[in-house]
XYZ file of N, CA and C in Angstrom:
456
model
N 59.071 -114.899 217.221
C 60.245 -114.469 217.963
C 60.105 -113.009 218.374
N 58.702 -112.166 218.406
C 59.047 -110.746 218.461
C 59.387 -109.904 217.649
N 60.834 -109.429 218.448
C 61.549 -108.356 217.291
C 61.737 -108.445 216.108
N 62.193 -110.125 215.781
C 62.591 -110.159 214.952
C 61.497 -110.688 213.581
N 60.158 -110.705 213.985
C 59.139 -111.409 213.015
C 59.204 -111.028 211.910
N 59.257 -109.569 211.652
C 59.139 -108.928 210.263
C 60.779 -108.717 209.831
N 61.787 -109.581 210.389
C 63.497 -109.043 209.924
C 64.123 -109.911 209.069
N 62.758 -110.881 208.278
C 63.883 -111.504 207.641
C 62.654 -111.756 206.066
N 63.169 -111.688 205.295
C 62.228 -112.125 203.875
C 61.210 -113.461 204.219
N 59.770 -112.868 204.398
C 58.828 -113.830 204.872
C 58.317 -113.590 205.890
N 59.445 -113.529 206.959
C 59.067 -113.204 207.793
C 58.858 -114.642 208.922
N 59.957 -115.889 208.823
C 59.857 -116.909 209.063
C 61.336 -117.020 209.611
N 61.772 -117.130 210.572
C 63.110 -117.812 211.141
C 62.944 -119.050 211.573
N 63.782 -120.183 211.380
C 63.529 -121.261 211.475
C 64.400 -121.191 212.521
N 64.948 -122.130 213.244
C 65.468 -122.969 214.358
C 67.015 -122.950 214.213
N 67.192 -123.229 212.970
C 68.320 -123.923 212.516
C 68.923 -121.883 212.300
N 68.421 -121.183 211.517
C 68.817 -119.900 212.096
C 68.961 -119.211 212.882
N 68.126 -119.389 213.745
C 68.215 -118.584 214.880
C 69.526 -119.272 215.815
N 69.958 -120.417 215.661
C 71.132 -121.007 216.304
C 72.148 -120.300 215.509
N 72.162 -120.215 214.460
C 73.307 -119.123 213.418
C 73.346 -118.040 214.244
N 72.279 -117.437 213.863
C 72.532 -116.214 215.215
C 72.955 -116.196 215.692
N 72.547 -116.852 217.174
C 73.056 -117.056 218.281
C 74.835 -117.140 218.545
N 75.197 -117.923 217.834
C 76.166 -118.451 217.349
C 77.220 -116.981 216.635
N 76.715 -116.552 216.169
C 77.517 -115.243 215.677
C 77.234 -114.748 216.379
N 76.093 -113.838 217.098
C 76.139 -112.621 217.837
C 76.059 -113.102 219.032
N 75.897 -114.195 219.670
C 75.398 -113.914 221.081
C 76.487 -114.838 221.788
N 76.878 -116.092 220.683
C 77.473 -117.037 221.242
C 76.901 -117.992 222.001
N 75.665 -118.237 222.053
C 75.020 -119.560 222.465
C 74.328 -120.520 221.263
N 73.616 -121.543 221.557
C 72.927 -122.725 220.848
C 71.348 -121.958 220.487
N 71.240 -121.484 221.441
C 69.852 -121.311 221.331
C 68.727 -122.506 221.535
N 69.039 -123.382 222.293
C 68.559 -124.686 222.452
C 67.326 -124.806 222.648
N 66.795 -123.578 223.262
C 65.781 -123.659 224.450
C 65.838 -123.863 225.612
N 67.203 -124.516 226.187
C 67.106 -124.897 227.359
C 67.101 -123.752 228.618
N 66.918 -123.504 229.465
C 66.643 -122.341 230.553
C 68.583 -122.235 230.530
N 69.389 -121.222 231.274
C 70.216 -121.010 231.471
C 70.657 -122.184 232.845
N 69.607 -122.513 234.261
C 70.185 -123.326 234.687
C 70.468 -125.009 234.447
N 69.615 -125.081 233.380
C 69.883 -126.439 233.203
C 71.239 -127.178 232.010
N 71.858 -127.680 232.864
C 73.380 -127.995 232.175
C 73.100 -128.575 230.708
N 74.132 -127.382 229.819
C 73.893 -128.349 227.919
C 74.826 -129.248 228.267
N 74.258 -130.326 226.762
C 75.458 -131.400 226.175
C 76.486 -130.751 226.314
N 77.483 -131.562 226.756
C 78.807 -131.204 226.924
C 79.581 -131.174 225.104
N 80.032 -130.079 224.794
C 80.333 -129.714 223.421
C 81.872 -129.137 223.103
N 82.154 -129.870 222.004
C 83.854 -129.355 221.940
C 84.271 -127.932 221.981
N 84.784 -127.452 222.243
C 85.006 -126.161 222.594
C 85.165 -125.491 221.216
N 84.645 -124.157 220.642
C 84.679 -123.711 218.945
C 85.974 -122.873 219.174
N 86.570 -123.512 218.059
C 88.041 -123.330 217.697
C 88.018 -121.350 217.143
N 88.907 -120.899 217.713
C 88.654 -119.466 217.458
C 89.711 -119.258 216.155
N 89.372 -118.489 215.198
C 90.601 -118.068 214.161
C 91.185 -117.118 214.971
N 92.583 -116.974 214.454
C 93.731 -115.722 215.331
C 92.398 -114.383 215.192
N 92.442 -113.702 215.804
C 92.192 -112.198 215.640
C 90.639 -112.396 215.513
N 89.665 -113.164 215.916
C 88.640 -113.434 216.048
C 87.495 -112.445 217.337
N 88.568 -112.686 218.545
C 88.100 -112.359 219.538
C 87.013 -111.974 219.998
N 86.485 -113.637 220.864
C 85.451 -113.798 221.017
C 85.431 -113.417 222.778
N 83.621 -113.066 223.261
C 83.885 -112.662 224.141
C 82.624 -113.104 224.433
N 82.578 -113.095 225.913
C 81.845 -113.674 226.803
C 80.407 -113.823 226.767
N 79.580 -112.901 225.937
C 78.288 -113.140 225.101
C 78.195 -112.509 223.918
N 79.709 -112.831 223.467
C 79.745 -112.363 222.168
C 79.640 -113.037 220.643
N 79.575 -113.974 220.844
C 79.534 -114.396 220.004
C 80.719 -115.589 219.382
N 80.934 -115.547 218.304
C 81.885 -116.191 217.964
C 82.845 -114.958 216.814
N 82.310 -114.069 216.735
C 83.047 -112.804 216.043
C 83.148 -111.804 216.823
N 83.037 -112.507 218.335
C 82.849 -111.296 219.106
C 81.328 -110.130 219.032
N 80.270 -110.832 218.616
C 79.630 -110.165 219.216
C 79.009 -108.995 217.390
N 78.217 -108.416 217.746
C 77.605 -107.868 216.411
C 78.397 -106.365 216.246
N 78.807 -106.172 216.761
C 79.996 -105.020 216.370
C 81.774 -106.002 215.796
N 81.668 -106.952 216.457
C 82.680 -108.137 215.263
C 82.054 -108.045 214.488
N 81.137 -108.833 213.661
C 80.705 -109.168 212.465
C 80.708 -108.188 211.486
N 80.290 -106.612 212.312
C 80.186 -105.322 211.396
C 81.984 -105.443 211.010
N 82.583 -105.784 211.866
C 83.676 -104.997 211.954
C 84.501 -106.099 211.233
N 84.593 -107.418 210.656
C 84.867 -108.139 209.545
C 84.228 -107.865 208.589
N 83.018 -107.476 208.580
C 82.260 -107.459 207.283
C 83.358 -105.568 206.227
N 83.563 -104.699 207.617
C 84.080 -103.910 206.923
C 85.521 -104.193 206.473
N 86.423 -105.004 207.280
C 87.919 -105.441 206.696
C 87.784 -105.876 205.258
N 86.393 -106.603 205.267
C 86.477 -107.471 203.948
C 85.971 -106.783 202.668
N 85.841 -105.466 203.109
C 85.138 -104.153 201.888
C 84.084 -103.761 201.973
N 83.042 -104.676 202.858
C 81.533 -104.087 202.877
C 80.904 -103.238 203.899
N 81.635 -102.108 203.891
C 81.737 -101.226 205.016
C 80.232 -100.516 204.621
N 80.396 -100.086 203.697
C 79.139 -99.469 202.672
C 77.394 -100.622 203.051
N 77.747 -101.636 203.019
C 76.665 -102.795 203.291
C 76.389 -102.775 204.172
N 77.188 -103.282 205.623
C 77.171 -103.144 206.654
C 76.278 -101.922 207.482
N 77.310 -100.628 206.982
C 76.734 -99.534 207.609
C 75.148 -99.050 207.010
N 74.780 -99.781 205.889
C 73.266 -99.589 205.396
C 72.397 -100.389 206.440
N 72.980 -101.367 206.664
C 71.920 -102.052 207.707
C 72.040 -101.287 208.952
N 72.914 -101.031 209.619
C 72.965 -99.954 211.261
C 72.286 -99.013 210.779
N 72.409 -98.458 209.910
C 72.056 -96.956 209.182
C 69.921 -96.812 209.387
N 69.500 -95.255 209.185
C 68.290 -95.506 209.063
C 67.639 -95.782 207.624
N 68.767 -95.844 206.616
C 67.766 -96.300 205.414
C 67.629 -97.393 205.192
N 67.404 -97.182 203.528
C 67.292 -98.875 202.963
C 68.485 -99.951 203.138
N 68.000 -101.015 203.569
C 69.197 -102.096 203.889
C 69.785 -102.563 202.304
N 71.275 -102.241 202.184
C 71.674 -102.858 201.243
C 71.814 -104.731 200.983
N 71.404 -105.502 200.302
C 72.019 -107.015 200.493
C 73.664 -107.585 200.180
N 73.893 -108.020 200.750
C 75.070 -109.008 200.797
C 74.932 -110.245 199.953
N 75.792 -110.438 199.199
C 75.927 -111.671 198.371
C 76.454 -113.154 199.299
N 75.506 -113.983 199.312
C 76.050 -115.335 200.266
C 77.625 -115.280 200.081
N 78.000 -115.553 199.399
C 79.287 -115.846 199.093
C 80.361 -114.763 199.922
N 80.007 -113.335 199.569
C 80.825 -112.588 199.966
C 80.712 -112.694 201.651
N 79.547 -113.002 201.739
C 79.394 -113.135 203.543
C 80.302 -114.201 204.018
N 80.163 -115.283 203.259
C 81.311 -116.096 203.845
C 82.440 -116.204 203.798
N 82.907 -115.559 202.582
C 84.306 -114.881 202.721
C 84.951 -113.765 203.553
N 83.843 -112.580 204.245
C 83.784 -111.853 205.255
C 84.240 -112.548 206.634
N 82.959 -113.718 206.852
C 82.907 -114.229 208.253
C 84.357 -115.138 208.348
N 84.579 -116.042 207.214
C 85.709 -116.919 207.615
C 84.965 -118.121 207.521
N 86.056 -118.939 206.624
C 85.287 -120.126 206.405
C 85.470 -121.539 207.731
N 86.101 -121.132 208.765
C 86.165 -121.822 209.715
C 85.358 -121.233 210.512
N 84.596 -120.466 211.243
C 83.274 -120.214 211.614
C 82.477 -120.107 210.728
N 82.253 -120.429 209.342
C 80.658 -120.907 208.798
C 80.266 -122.345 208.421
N 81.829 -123.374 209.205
C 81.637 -124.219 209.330
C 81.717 -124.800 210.912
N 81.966 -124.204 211.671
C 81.800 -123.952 213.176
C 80.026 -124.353 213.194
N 79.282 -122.913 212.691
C 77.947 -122.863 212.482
C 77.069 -123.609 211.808
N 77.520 -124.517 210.785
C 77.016 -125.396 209.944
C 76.834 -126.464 210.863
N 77.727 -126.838 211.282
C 77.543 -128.619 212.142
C 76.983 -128.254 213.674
N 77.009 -126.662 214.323
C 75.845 -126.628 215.439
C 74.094 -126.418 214.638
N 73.956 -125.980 213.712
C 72.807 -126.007 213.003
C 72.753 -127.161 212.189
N 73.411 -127.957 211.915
C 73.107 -129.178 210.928
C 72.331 -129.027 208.961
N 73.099 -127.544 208.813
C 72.809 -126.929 207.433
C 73.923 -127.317 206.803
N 73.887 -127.274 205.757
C 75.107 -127.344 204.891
C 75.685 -125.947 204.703
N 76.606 -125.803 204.580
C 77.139 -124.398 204.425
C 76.927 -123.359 203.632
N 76.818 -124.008 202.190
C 76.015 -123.089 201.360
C 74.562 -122.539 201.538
N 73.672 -123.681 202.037
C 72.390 -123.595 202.851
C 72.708 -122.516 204.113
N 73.409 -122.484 204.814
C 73.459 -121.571 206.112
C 73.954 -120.046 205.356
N 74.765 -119.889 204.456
C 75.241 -118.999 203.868
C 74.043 -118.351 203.209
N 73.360 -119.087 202.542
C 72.029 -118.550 201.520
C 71.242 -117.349 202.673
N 70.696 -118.218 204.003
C 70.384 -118.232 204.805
C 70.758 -117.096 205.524
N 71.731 -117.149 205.770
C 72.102 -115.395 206.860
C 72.355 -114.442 205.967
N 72.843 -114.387 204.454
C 72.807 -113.392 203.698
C 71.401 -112.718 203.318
N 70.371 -113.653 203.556
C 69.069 -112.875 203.643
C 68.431 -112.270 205.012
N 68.847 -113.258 205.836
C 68.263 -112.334 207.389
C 69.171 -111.554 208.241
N 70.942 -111.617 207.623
C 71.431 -110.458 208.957
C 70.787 -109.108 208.056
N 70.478 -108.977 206.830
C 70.127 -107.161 206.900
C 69.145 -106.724 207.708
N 68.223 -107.686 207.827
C 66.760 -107.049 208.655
C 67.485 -107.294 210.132
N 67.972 -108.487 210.574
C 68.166 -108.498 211.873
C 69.266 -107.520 212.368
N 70.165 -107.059 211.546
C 70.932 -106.273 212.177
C 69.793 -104.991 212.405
N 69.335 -104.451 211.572
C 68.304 -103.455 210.820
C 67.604 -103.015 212.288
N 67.235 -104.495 212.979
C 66.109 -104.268 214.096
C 67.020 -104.621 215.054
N 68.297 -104.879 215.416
C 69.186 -105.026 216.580
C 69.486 -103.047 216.883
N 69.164 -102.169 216.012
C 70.277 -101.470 215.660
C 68.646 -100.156 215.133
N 68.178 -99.612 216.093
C 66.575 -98.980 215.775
C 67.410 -97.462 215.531
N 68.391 -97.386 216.218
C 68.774 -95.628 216.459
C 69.853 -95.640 215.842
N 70.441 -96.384 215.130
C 71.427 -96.105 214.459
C 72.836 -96.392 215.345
N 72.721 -97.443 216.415
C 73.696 -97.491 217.029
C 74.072 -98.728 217.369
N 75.170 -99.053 217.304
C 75.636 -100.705 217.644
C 75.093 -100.750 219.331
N 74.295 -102.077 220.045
C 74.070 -102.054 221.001
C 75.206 -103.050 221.740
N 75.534 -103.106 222.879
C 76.238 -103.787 223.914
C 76.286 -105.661 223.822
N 76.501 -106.085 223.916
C 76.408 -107.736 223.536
C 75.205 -108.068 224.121
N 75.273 -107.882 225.567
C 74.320 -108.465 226.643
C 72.780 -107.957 226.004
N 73.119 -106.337 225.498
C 71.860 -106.325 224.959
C 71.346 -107.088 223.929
N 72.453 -107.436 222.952
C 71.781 -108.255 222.071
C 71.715 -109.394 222.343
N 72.049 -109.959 223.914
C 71.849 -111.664 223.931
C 70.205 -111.582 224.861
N 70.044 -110.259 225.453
C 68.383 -110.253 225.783
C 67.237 -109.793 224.950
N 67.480 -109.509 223.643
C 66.966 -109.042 222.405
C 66.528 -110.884 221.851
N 67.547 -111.996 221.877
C 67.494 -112.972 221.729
C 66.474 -113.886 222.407
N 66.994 -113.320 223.811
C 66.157 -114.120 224.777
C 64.280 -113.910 224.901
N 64.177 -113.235 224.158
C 62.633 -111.870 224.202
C 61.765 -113.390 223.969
């Protein structure tokens, strides 16, 4: 995938993550399919109040959402280690999904076909590096940038 080869423990993103991704920060499937060719027609993802999602943002709105739940929910300190230039602090699965909301990590579960605890295990080990490498200067980037960071 590029940027992201060395951003996650191993150094292996599977399929079924990188649609997590997508899915949180960018707001697409990640299918593969080119942009003109029409997806499966798909139920529309139910937004929680105060979610606000945006046009390649994601489903938290985008990777300045996710920072920005992850800090409501106390891990302001975590969060800002990964934007930050040092060492990335880790996130506990659990607390991530209590951060994100358990109606988008089950949003994300049935477009990836993980089980939830499995998808949870899963992004609590790769958003530190991927935010880490979304985020080189210490600065939240624009959505679009991070949906062509995706597209690489």
């Amino acid at each position: 995938m590029g940027l992201f080869d060395n951003a996650v423990p191993g150094g292996n993103i599977t399929k079924p993550l990188m649609i997590a991704l997508g899915a949180l920060l960018v707001g697409k499937m990640l299918s593969g399919r080119s942009e003109e060719q029409p997806a499966e027609p798909q139920a529309p993802v139910p937004t929680p109040a105060g979610a606000g999602t945006s046009a390649d943002g994601g489903l938290l709105g985008g990777l300045g959402g996710l920072l920005d739940k992850l800090k409501d929910a106390g891990h302001g300190g975590v969060a800002d280690s990964w934007v930050g230039t040092g060492q990335n602090q880790p996130i506990n699965a659990n607390d991530l999904g209590a951060a994100i909301g358990p109606q988008v990590i089950r949003e994300i579960a049935q477009r990836t076909g993980l089980n939830e605890q499995e998808l949870l295990q899963q992004l609590s080990a790769a958003l530190p590096g991927i935010v880490d490498k979304l985020t080189p200067n210490g600065q939240i980037p624009q959505n679009h940038q991070v949906a062509s960071a995706f597209n690489r």
